[in-house]
């Protein structure tokens, strides 16, 4: 937090000591600034600073125009109740999110969906932050325009073009987060009772989000080359889904890649049944080279592309985007103004643009891809020694979708591991049909802690 | 954007010149790094840097493992279509948001809802940003926990206590923005077809947001001391609203303050009819001293308090909050994970906590309040000379809610002013009943441009 000068800290300590010793009771007025400055042998501005900081902490309060008083309210406890103490809960699609987001930093989390902090481009981000501190007042103060930072949008258009996806400027908007991009699209396209097709298995939060929209969720079996086309066709006919939601590149949780043939057929079938496709491309930059994209084949006619920078750049500087038909973007912009009063924090968009524009990002991603190749191989070897087998060998990314030994239930294993202080991602949180009880998703970048193997072995033995 | 060294800039210029002169055509491979470094008399790393930057711009593209190629795609236009060119649109509740968010910086905006950049605590924010650049990797990389920064939550609890609002740690969560805080509460509490009571007039975006929830909107007439209690009671009986949504302190757009008597009666009536109250306290810090709060009277039983830091600290570093019953917060946290995968950017929360914890924030707000007293008086004088009369003299904040001369229609005046390059906020965008056609909301901090008086006089004469 803010640095405190020694003298200010002394004055603060003196006030705290008086309160602790009951020389000042709740409701008492503090000595005047001038008097206390004389007592402490410091300047009045030091006392002002100390009082202001104590007021910000809640120990004393400023009565506008009449001085400072000892707060009559008990201080909130230093440690907030829920921090560092994730509760046991039902293992539902929220389970992994809450356990991995709220777990203590020290807890090994092979179940989480992000890279360790020291794998991220932190130095590039620090440079961007220092540049921001030298920037103008407007950048630091204003809401930004309704589609988000023009600089970042321009960089994104260039990157899309590099992947072969033609996007016009009026087909792109920034959003607070990648998840919020999907949420906006769902609000725009769906009504309660509509049907949405998702992959089985798929990213667990898709189910949580769609439940918030009160729609019917139908799963299509996912193969190592994309959705099962025959099942896809049957479901389009039987269920008439409004949307099909998928990851094409490095599918979550399987790490599979959509083949060009399946992409082509999925798109034709969607066109025939007037189903819109939402393609979440959040893992795109982890591919060794771009694979087939539905958005590239379709040209954003029937496909909406969404994504964010949380996996490759920073999840602490949040920003997502939607690329879609211009008239849809127009509607989505209004919806984002209504529900969020605009898009991401402009400072976040500025930081991301700065990192992307700097030459270091591509180099960082190349190194990251090499590092992940090794980590996938090493993790697969370690898991195989425990009888845990990867379903396929992904061409990129940080997930391995694995089967546990015969007869093991991954929910039970995850609960047992959680009790031993390791957060895992059991298969059924990803499966709309609950048909993945023998599967488990492993994040190969979070396997450094040697305890993990022991905990896994114990959990597997005990289940 | 990122600083570019002279040599890197030279290499970039050389490549641009080759492309402009057609010495390199779309699809051509660029000279190898080693060869071009020799040609230019620079180090290979300078060429890498230059190529990476040109790739980030989209002029060339990196083919992983095989070198760099001139992009075969036309570059997106330098100026995005909509930037700086706000379109003429229907004057609906979106009108003011979009016109004021998307207008060029140079356009005077007495219709907007924020302070000029140079009225904001930018130096404190810059200090916070520099401290952030020195912070740890975890802070720069991770999603943060599901309720948002513990440091900022703790500071908020202390501030609430100072205002007499008792909030336990498990009754508070951070959100992406203040608007998103309201949106989450609406998603949690409302179903399509429910009825929501809002003030007439009220903040225009409340209507836009509620429309996105497909609820029935009913307005209660607002008096200089709060909602008209007799009308409030009749509407509770006739409409059985699920929610009543209001600003108590410095009501937007009127600047009125809720009286203790009305607060007490509103709360009792809401209790009798089982209506939940959402109190948006975004202007709280602009009051000379805290006035009666529904949340303080009620103790967060029937009242949900929401707010943000966009008006007093920065709208570019976005963060909001919800304080409510602990069991509701629990549900809201899950909903925010599902729809946004967590709360505000952790870096945003960190920056805000840093500014609030520093002693300078209170001083800044005191100065700001003094400055606004003057600005309100001067603006009232200028407007009165044009026959525009403030409805009341607010005790704080930056809005004046005014009546135009007899027979004038504020929508027409706003459209005429917009054609002359001034963004105004006509009364009916705030009025669910469309009964405020003679009213206009003025932001006293955006009246510096002397053209405004001339434009107003012309628009009034022409209407």
mmCIF file of N, CA, C and O in Angstrom, chain B residues 274-339:
data_model
loop_
_atom_site.group_PDB
_atom_site.id
_atom_site.type_symbol
_atom_site.label_atom_id
_atom_site.label_comp_id
_atom_site.label_asym_id
_atom_site.label_seq_id
_atom_site.Cartn_x
_atom_site.Cartn_y
_atom_site.Cartn_z
ATOM 1 N N UNK B 274 -43.263 -5.435 1.414
ATOM 2 C CA UNK B 274 -42.206 -6.374 1.035
ATOM 3 C C UNK B 274 -41.489 -5.978 -0.253
ATOM 4 O O UNK B 274 -41.199 -6.805 -1.110
ATOM 5 N N UNK B 275 -41.229 -4.684 -0.364
ATOM 6 C CA UNK B 275 -40.462 -4.167 -1.493
ATOM 7 C C UNK B 275 -39.015 -3.958 -1.039
ATOM 8 O O UNK B 275 -38.776 -3.413 0.038
ATOM 9 N N UNK B 276 -38.070 -4.422 -1.844
ATOM 10 C CA UNK B 276 -36.655 -4.192 -1.554
ATOM 11 C C UNK B 276 -36.242 -2.838 -2.126
ATOM 12 O O UNK B 276 -36.719 -2.448 -3.186
ATOM 13 N N UNK B 277 -35.388 -2.127 -1.401
ATOM 14 C CA UNK B 277 -34.920 -0.822 -1.869
ATOM 15 C C UNK B 277 -33.456 -0.929 -2.291
ATOM 16 O O UNK B 277 -32.628 -1.460 -1.536
ATOM 17 N N UNK B 278 -33.136 -0.451 -3.483
ATOM 18 C CA UNK B 278 -31.742 -0.357 -3.911
ATOM 19 C C UNK B 278 -31.358 1.116 -3.863
ATOM 20 O O UNK B 278 -31.955 1.945 -4.542
ATOM 21 N N UNK B 279 -30.379 1.422 -3.013
ATOM 22 C CA UNK B 279 -29.947 2.804 -2.799
ATOM 23 C C UNK B 279 -28.586 2.974 -3.473
ATOM 24 O O UNK B 279 -27.596 2.377 -3.047
ATOM 25 N N UNK B 280 -28.571 3.742 -4.537
ATOM 26 C CA UNK B 280 -27.333 3.986 -5.282
ATOM 27 C C UNK B 280 -26.670 5.223 -4.693
ATOM 28 O O UNK B 280 -27.167 6.336 -4.855
ATOM 29 N N UNK B 281 -25.545 5.022 -4.007
ATOM 30 C CA UNK B 281 -24.935 6.112 -3.249
ATOM 31 C C UNK B 281 -23.694 6.662 -3.920
ATOM 32 O O UNK B 281 -22.737 7.061 -3.256
ATOM 33 N N UNK B 282 -23.708 6.707 -5.230
ATOM 34 C CA UNK B 282 -22.516 7.078 -5.973
ATOM 35 C C UNK B 282 -22.072 8.516 -5.704
ATOM 36 O O UNK B 282 -20.898 8.847 -5.863
ATOM 37 N N UNK B 283 -22.996 9.392 -5.264
ATOM 38 C CA UNK B 283 -22.625 10.793 -5.020
ATOM 39 C C UNK B 283 -22.363 11.099 -3.546
ATOM 40 O O UNK B 283 -22.220 12.259 -3.167
ATOM 41 N N UNK B 284 -22.323 10.063 -2.714
ATOM 42 C CA UNK B 284 -22.225 10.261 -1.263
ATOM 43 C C UNK B 284 -21.084 11.208 -0.866
ATOM 44 O O UNK B 284 -21.283 12.104 -0.042
ATOM 45 N N UNK B 285 -19.917 11.039 -1.479
ATOM 46 C CA UNK B 285 -18.759 11.819 -1.034
ATOM 47 C C UNK B 285 -18.848 13.299 -1.404
ATOM 48 O O UNK B 285 -18.009 14.088 -0.971
ATOM 49 N N UNK B 286 -19.833 13.666 -2.202
ATOM 50 C CA UNK B 286 -19.976 15.084 -2.556
ATOM 51 C C UNK B 286 -20.792 15.868 -1.529
ATOM 52 O O UNK B 286 -20.888 17.083 -1.622
ATOM 53 N N UNK B 287 -21.402 15.196 -0.577
ATOM 54 C CA UNK B 287 -22.194 15.907 0.424
ATOM 55 C C UNK B 287 -21.291 16.629 1.410
ATOM 56 O O UNK B 287 -20.248 16.082 1.805
ATOM 57 N N UNK B 288 -21.691 17.824 1.881
ATOM 58 C CA UNK B 288 -20.877 18.497 2.908
ATOM 59 C C UNK B 288 -20.812 17.636 4.178
ATOM 60 O O UNK B 288 -19.767 17.545 4.801
ATOM 61 N N UNK B 289 -21.924 17.022 4.617
ATOM 62 C CA UNK B 289 -21.870 15.979 5.653
ATOM 63 C C UNK B 289 -22.955 14.967 5.319
ATOM 64 O O UNK B 289 -23.926 15.295 4.647
ATOM 65 N N UNK B 290 -22.768 13.729 5.775
ATOM 66 C CA UNK B 290 -23.700 12.676 5.350
ATOM 67 C C UNK B 290 -25.137 12.977 5.764
ATOM 68 O O UNK B 290 -25.398 13.322 6.901
ATOM 69 N N UNK B 291 -26.070 12.859 4.828
ATOM 70 C CA UNK B 291 -27.484 12.998 5.152
ATOM 71 C C UNK B 291 -28.048 11.621 5.471
ATOM 72 O O UNK B 291 -27.332 10.626 5.502
ATOM 73 N N UNK B 292 -29.334 11.578 5.730
ATOM 74 C CA UNK B 292 -29.982 10.315 6.090
ATOM 75 C C UNK B 292 -29.839 9.301 4.966
ATOM 76 O O UNK B 292 -30.085 9.605 3.805
ATOM 77 N N UNK B 293 -29.447 8.084 5.355
ATOM 78 C CA UNK B 293 -29.343 7.011 4.378
ATOM 79 C C UNK B 293 -30.349 5.927 4.725
ATOM 80 O O UNK B 293 -30.447 5.507 5.885
ATOM 81 N N UNK B 294 -31.048 5.450 3.715
ATOM 82 C CA UNK B 294 -31.950 4.328 3.937
ATOM 83 C C UNK B 294 -31.172 3.133 4.473
ATOM 84 O O UNK B 294 -31.635 2.431 5.369
ATOM 85 N N UNK B 295 -29.964 2.926 3.947
ATOM 86 C CA UNK B 295 -29.152 1.796 4.396
ATOM 87 C C UNK B 295 -28.767 1.942 5.868
ATOM 88 O O UNK B 295 -28.627 0.950 6.586
ATOM 89 N N UNK B 296 -28.598 3.198 6.335
ATOM 90 C CA UNK B 296 -28.235 3.412 7.729
ATOM 91 C C UNK B 296 -29.439 3.158 8.635
ATOM 92 O O UNK B 296 -29.320 2.538 9.690
ATOM 93 N N UNK B 297 -30.638 3.621 8.225
ATOM 94 C CA UNK B 297 -31.843 3.402 9.033
ATOM 95 C C UNK B 297 -32.176 1.919 9.110
ATOM 96 O O UNK B 297 -32.607 1.403 10.125
ATOM 97 N N UNK B 298 -31.987 1.251 7.983
ATOM 98 C CA UNK B 298 -32.493 -0.117 7.844
ATOM 99 C C UNK B 298 -31.487 -1.163 8.306
ATOM 100 O O UNK B 298 -31.872 -2.263 8.704
ATOM 101 N N UNK B 299 -30.195 -0.833 8.238
ATOM 102 C CA UNK B 299 -29.185 -1.840 8.583
ATOM 103 C C UNK B 299 -29.075 -2.964 7.564
ATOM 104 O O UNK B 299 -28.807 -4.102 7.919
ATOM 105 N N UNK B 300 -29.292 -2.671 6.293
ATOM 106 C CA UNK B 300 -29.141 -3.647 5.196
ATOM 107 C C UNK B 300 -30.040 -4.873 5.366
ATOM 108 O O UNK B 300 -29.634 -5.985 5.027
ATOM 109 N N UNK B 301 -31.235 -4.639 5.886
ATOM 110 C CA UNK B 301 -32.180 -5.744 5.967
ATOM 111 C C UNK B 301 -32.998 -5.773 4.669
ATOM 112 O O UNK B 301 -33.017 -6.750 3.930
ATOM 113 N N UNK B 302 -33.578 -4.632 4.370
ATOM 114 C CA UNK B 302 -34.425 -4.507 3.186
ATOM 115 C C UNK B 302 -33.758 -3.636 2.119
ATOM 116 O O UNK B 302 -34.260 -3.484 1.016
ATOM 117 N N UNK B 303 -32.618 -3.023 2.498
ATOM 118 C CA UNK B 303 -31.949 -2.082 1.605
ATOM 119 C C UNK B 303 -30.656 -2.693 1.062
ATOM 120 O O UNK B 303 -29.900 -3.312 1.809
ATOM 121 N N UNK B 304 -30.422 -2.514 -0.231
ATOM 122 C CA UNK B 304 -29.167 -2.897 -0.866
ATOM 123 C C UNK B 304 -28.459 -1.595 -1.220
ATOM 124 O O UNK B 304 -29.058 -0.717 -1.841
ATOM 125 N N UNK B 305 -27.228 -1.455 -0.796
ATOM 126 C CA UNK B 305 -26.483 -0.245 -1.125
ATOM 127 C C UNK B 305 -25.485 -0.564 -2.234
ATOM 128 O O UNK B 305 -24.744 -1.541 -2.151
ATOM 129 N N UNK B 306 -25.466 0.276 -3.262
ATOM 130 C CA UNK B 306 -24.483 0.114 -4.324
ATOM 131 C C UNK B 306 -23.759 1.446 -4.545
ATOM 132 O O UNK B 306 -24.235 2.500 -4.120
ATOM 133 N N UNK B 307 -22.604 1.394 -5.191
ATOM 134 C CA UNK B 307 -21.867 2.629 -5.456
ATOM 135 C C UNK B 307 -20.630 2.324 -6.279
ATOM 136 O O UNK B 307 -20.394 1.185 -6.682
ATOM 137 N N UNK B 308 -19.853 3.370 -6.540
ATOM 138 C CA UNK B 308 -18.591 3.203 -7.264
ATOM 139 C C UNK B 308 -17.705 4.405 -6.986
ATOM 140 O O UNK B 308 -18.042 5.266 -6.171
ATOM 141 N N UNK B 309 -16.567 4.458 -7.671
ATOM 142 C CA UNK B 309 -15.593 5.525 -7.455
ATOM 143 C C UNK B 309 -15.426 6.392 -8.695
ATOM 144 O O UNK B 309 -14.511 7.200 -8.779
ATOM 145 N N UNK B 310 -16.329 6.206 -9.664
ATOM 146 C CA UNK B 310 -16.168 6.865 -10.957
ATOM 147 C C UNK B 310 -16.353 8.372 -10.887
ATOM 148 O O UNK B 310 -15.810 9.092 -11.715
ATOM 149 N N UNK B 311 -17.138 8.856 -9.940
ATOM 150 C CA UNK B 311 -17.421 10.300 -9.899
ATOM 151 C C UNK B 311 -16.350 11.070 -9.145
ATOM 152 O O UNK B 311 -16.114 12.237 -9.425
ATOM 153 N N UNK B 312 -15.723 10.429 -8.148
ATOM 154 C CA UNK B 312 -14.803 11.167 -7.284
ATOM 155 C C UNK B 312 -13.344 10.810 -7.509
ATOM 156 O O UNK B 312 -12.466 11.580 -7.173
ATOM 157 N N UNK B 313 -13.076 9.637 -8.086
ATOM 158 C CA UNK B 313 -11.691 9.177 -8.122
ATOM 159 C C UNK B 313 -11.217 8.956 -9.556
ATOM 160 O O UNK B 313 -10.246 9.545 -9.997
ATOM 161 N N UNK B 314 -11.900 8.115 -10.305
ATOM 162 C CA UNK B 314 -11.566 7.915 -11.714
ATOM 163 C C UNK B 314 -12.645 7.051 -12.358
ATOM 164 O O UNK B 314 -13.074 6.060 -11.772
ATOM 165 N N UNK B 315 -13.044 7.418 -13.564
ATOM 166 C CA UNK B 315 -13.957 6.569 -14.326
ATOM 167 C C UNK B 315 -13.173 5.670 -15.274
ATOM 168 O O UNK B 315 -13.736 4.836 -15.963
ATOM 169 N N UNK B 316 -11.861 5.845 -15.294
ATOM 170 C CA UNK B 316 -11.004 5.049 -16.165
ATOM 171 C C UNK B 316 -10.505 3.814 -15.413
ATOM 172 O O UNK B 316 -10.071 2.851 -16.022
ATOM 173 N N UNK B 317 -10.535 3.876 -14.090
ATOM 174 C CA UNK B 317 -10.145 2.751 -13.234
ATOM 175 C C UNK B 317 -11.446 2.278 -12.611
ATOM 176 O O UNK B 317 -11.871 2.761 -11.578
ATOM 177 N N UNK B 318 -12.112 1.334 -13.277
ATOM 178 C CA UNK B 318 -13.501 1.072 -12.901
ATOM 179 C C UNK B 318 -13.641 0.008 -11.819
ATOM 180 O O UNK B 318 -12.954 -0.996 -11.827
ATOM 181 N N UNK B 319 -14.557 0.291 -10.905
ATOM 182 C CA UNK B 319 -14.815 -0.614 -9.792
ATOM 183 C C UNK B 319 -16.088 -0.164 -9.085
ATOM 184 O O UNK B 319 -16.272 1.014 -8.831
ATOM 185 N N UNK B 320 -16.975 -1.086 -8.789
ATOM 186 C CA UNK B 320 -18.176 -0.768 -8.025
ATOM 187 C C UNK B 320 -18.294 -1.711 -6.850
ATOM 188 O O UNK B 320 -17.403 -2.526 -6.597
ATOM 189 N N UNK B 321 -19.378 -1.582 -6.079
ATOM 190 C CA UNK B 321 -19.591 -2.504 -4.960
ATOM 191 C C UNK B 321 -21.080 -2.692 -4.685
ATOM 192 O O UNK B 321 -21.903 -1.881 -5.114
ATOM 193 N N UNK B 322 -21.394 -3.757 -3.993
ATOM 194 C CA UNK B 322 -22.731 -4.011 -3.455
ATOM 195 C C UNK B 322 -22.569 -4.361 -1.989
ATOM 196 O O UNK B 322 -21.729 -5.202 -1.640
ATOM 197 N N UNK B 323 -23.380 -3.713 -1.131
ATOM 198 C CA UNK B 323 -23.486 -4.122 0.272
ATOM 199 C C UNK B 323 -24.931 -4.549 0.493
ATOM 200 O O UNK B 323 -25.855 -3.799 0.153
ATOM 201 N N UNK B 324 -25.113 -5.730 1.028
ATOM 202 C CA UNK B 324 -26.462 -6.275 1.209
ATOM 203 C C UNK B 324 -26.425 -7.420 2.214
ATOM 204 O O UNK B 324 -25.372 -7.711 2.795
ATOM 205 N N UNK B 325 -27.578 -8.033 2.427
ATOM 206 C CA UNK B 325 -27.660 -9.198 3.311
ATOM 207 C C UNK B 325 -26.628 -10.245 2.902
ATOM 208 O O UNK B 325 -26.395 -10.453 1.708
ATOM 209 N N UNK B 326 -26.030 -10.928 3.874
ATOM 210 C CA UNK B 326 -24.958 -11.878 3.583
ATOM 211 C C UNK B 326 -25.418 -12.980 2.638
ATOM 212 O O UNK B 326 -24.675 -13.390 1.742
ATOM 213 N N UNK B 327 -26.648 -13.469 2.800
ATOM 214 C CA UNK B 327 -27.082 -14.574 1.932
ATOM 215 C C UNK B 327 -27.296 -14.086 0.498
ATOM 216 O O UNK B 327 -27.086 -14.835 -0.456
ATOM 217 N N UNK B 328 -27.692 -12.824 0.351
ATOM 218 C CA UNK B 328 -27.803 -12.279 -1.006
ATOM 219 C C UNK B 328 -26.431 -12.116 -1.642
ATOM 220 O O UNK B 328 -26.220 -12.406 -2.815
ATOM 221 N N UNK B 329 -25.478 -11.620 -0.847
ATOM 222 C CA UNK B 329 -24.115 -11.444 -1.373
ATOM 223 C C UNK B 329 -23.568 -12.784 -1.861
ATOM 224 O O UNK B 329 -22.981 -12.885 -2.941
ATOM 225 N N UNK B 330 -23.816 -13.826 -1.098
ATOM 226 C CA UNK B 330 -23.388 -15.177 -1.481
ATOM 227 C C UNK B 330 -23.915 -15.529 -2.881
ATOM 228 O O UNK B 330 -23.179 -15.982 -3.754
ATOM 229 N N UNK B 331 -25.199 -15.281 -3.098
ATOM 230 C CA UNK B 331 -25.797 -15.557 -4.405
ATOM 231 C C UNK B 331 -25.254 -14.634 -5.491
ATOM 232 O O UNK B 331 -25.023 -15.051 -6.631
ATOM 233 N N UNK B 332 -25.038 -13.365 -5.134
ATOM 234 C CA UNK B 332 -24.517 -12.397 -6.107
ATOM 235 C C UNK B 332 -23.088 -12.738 -6.523
ATOM 236 O O UNK B 332 -22.702 -12.515 -7.670
ATOM 237 N N UNK B 333 -22.305 -13.261 -5.586
ATOM 238 C CA UNK B 333 -20.929 -13.652 -5.913
ATOM 239 C C UNK B 333 -20.945 -14.773 -6.955
ATOM 240 O O UNK B 333 -20.233 -14.704 -7.961
ATOM 241 N N UNK B 334 -21.783 -15.790 -6.758
ATOM 242 C CA UNK B 334 -21.893 -16.863 -7.756
ATOM 243 C C UNK B 334 -22.327 -16.295 -9.107
ATOM 244 O O UNK B 334 -21.795 -16.684 -10.154
ATOM 245 N N UNK B 335 -23.292 -15.385 -9.065
ATOM 246 C CA UNK B 335 -23.798 -14.815 -10.309
ATOM 247 C C UNK B 335 -22.703 -14.019 -11.026
ATOM 248 O O UNK B 335 -22.591 -14.047 -12.256
ATOM 249 N N UNK B 336 -21.878 -13.328 -10.261
ATOM 250 C CA UNK B 336 -20.797 -12.566 -10.885
ATOM 251 C C UNK B 336 -19.710 -13.487 -11.447
ATOM 252 O O UNK B 336 -19.117 -13.184 -12.480
ATOM 253 N N UNK B 337 -19.462 -14.602 -10.793
ATOM 254 C CA UNK B 337 -18.523 -15.579 -11.355
ATOM 255 C C UNK B 337 -19.082 -16.104 -12.682
ATOM 256 O O UNK B 337 -18.381 -16.156 -13.694
ATOM 257 N N UNK B 338 -20.367 -16.456 -12.684
ATOM 258 C CA UNK B 338 -20.962 -17.022 -13.897
ATOM 259 C C UNK B 338 -20.950 -16.027 -15.054
ATOM 260 O O UNK B 338 -20.678 -16.398 -16.196
ATOM 261 N N UNK B 339 -21.220 -14.755 -14.773
ATOM 262 C CA UNK B 339 -21.436 -13.807 -15.865
ATOM 263 C C UNK B 339 -20.240 -12.905 -16.140
ATOM 264 O O UNK B 339 -20.217 -12.200 -17.145
#
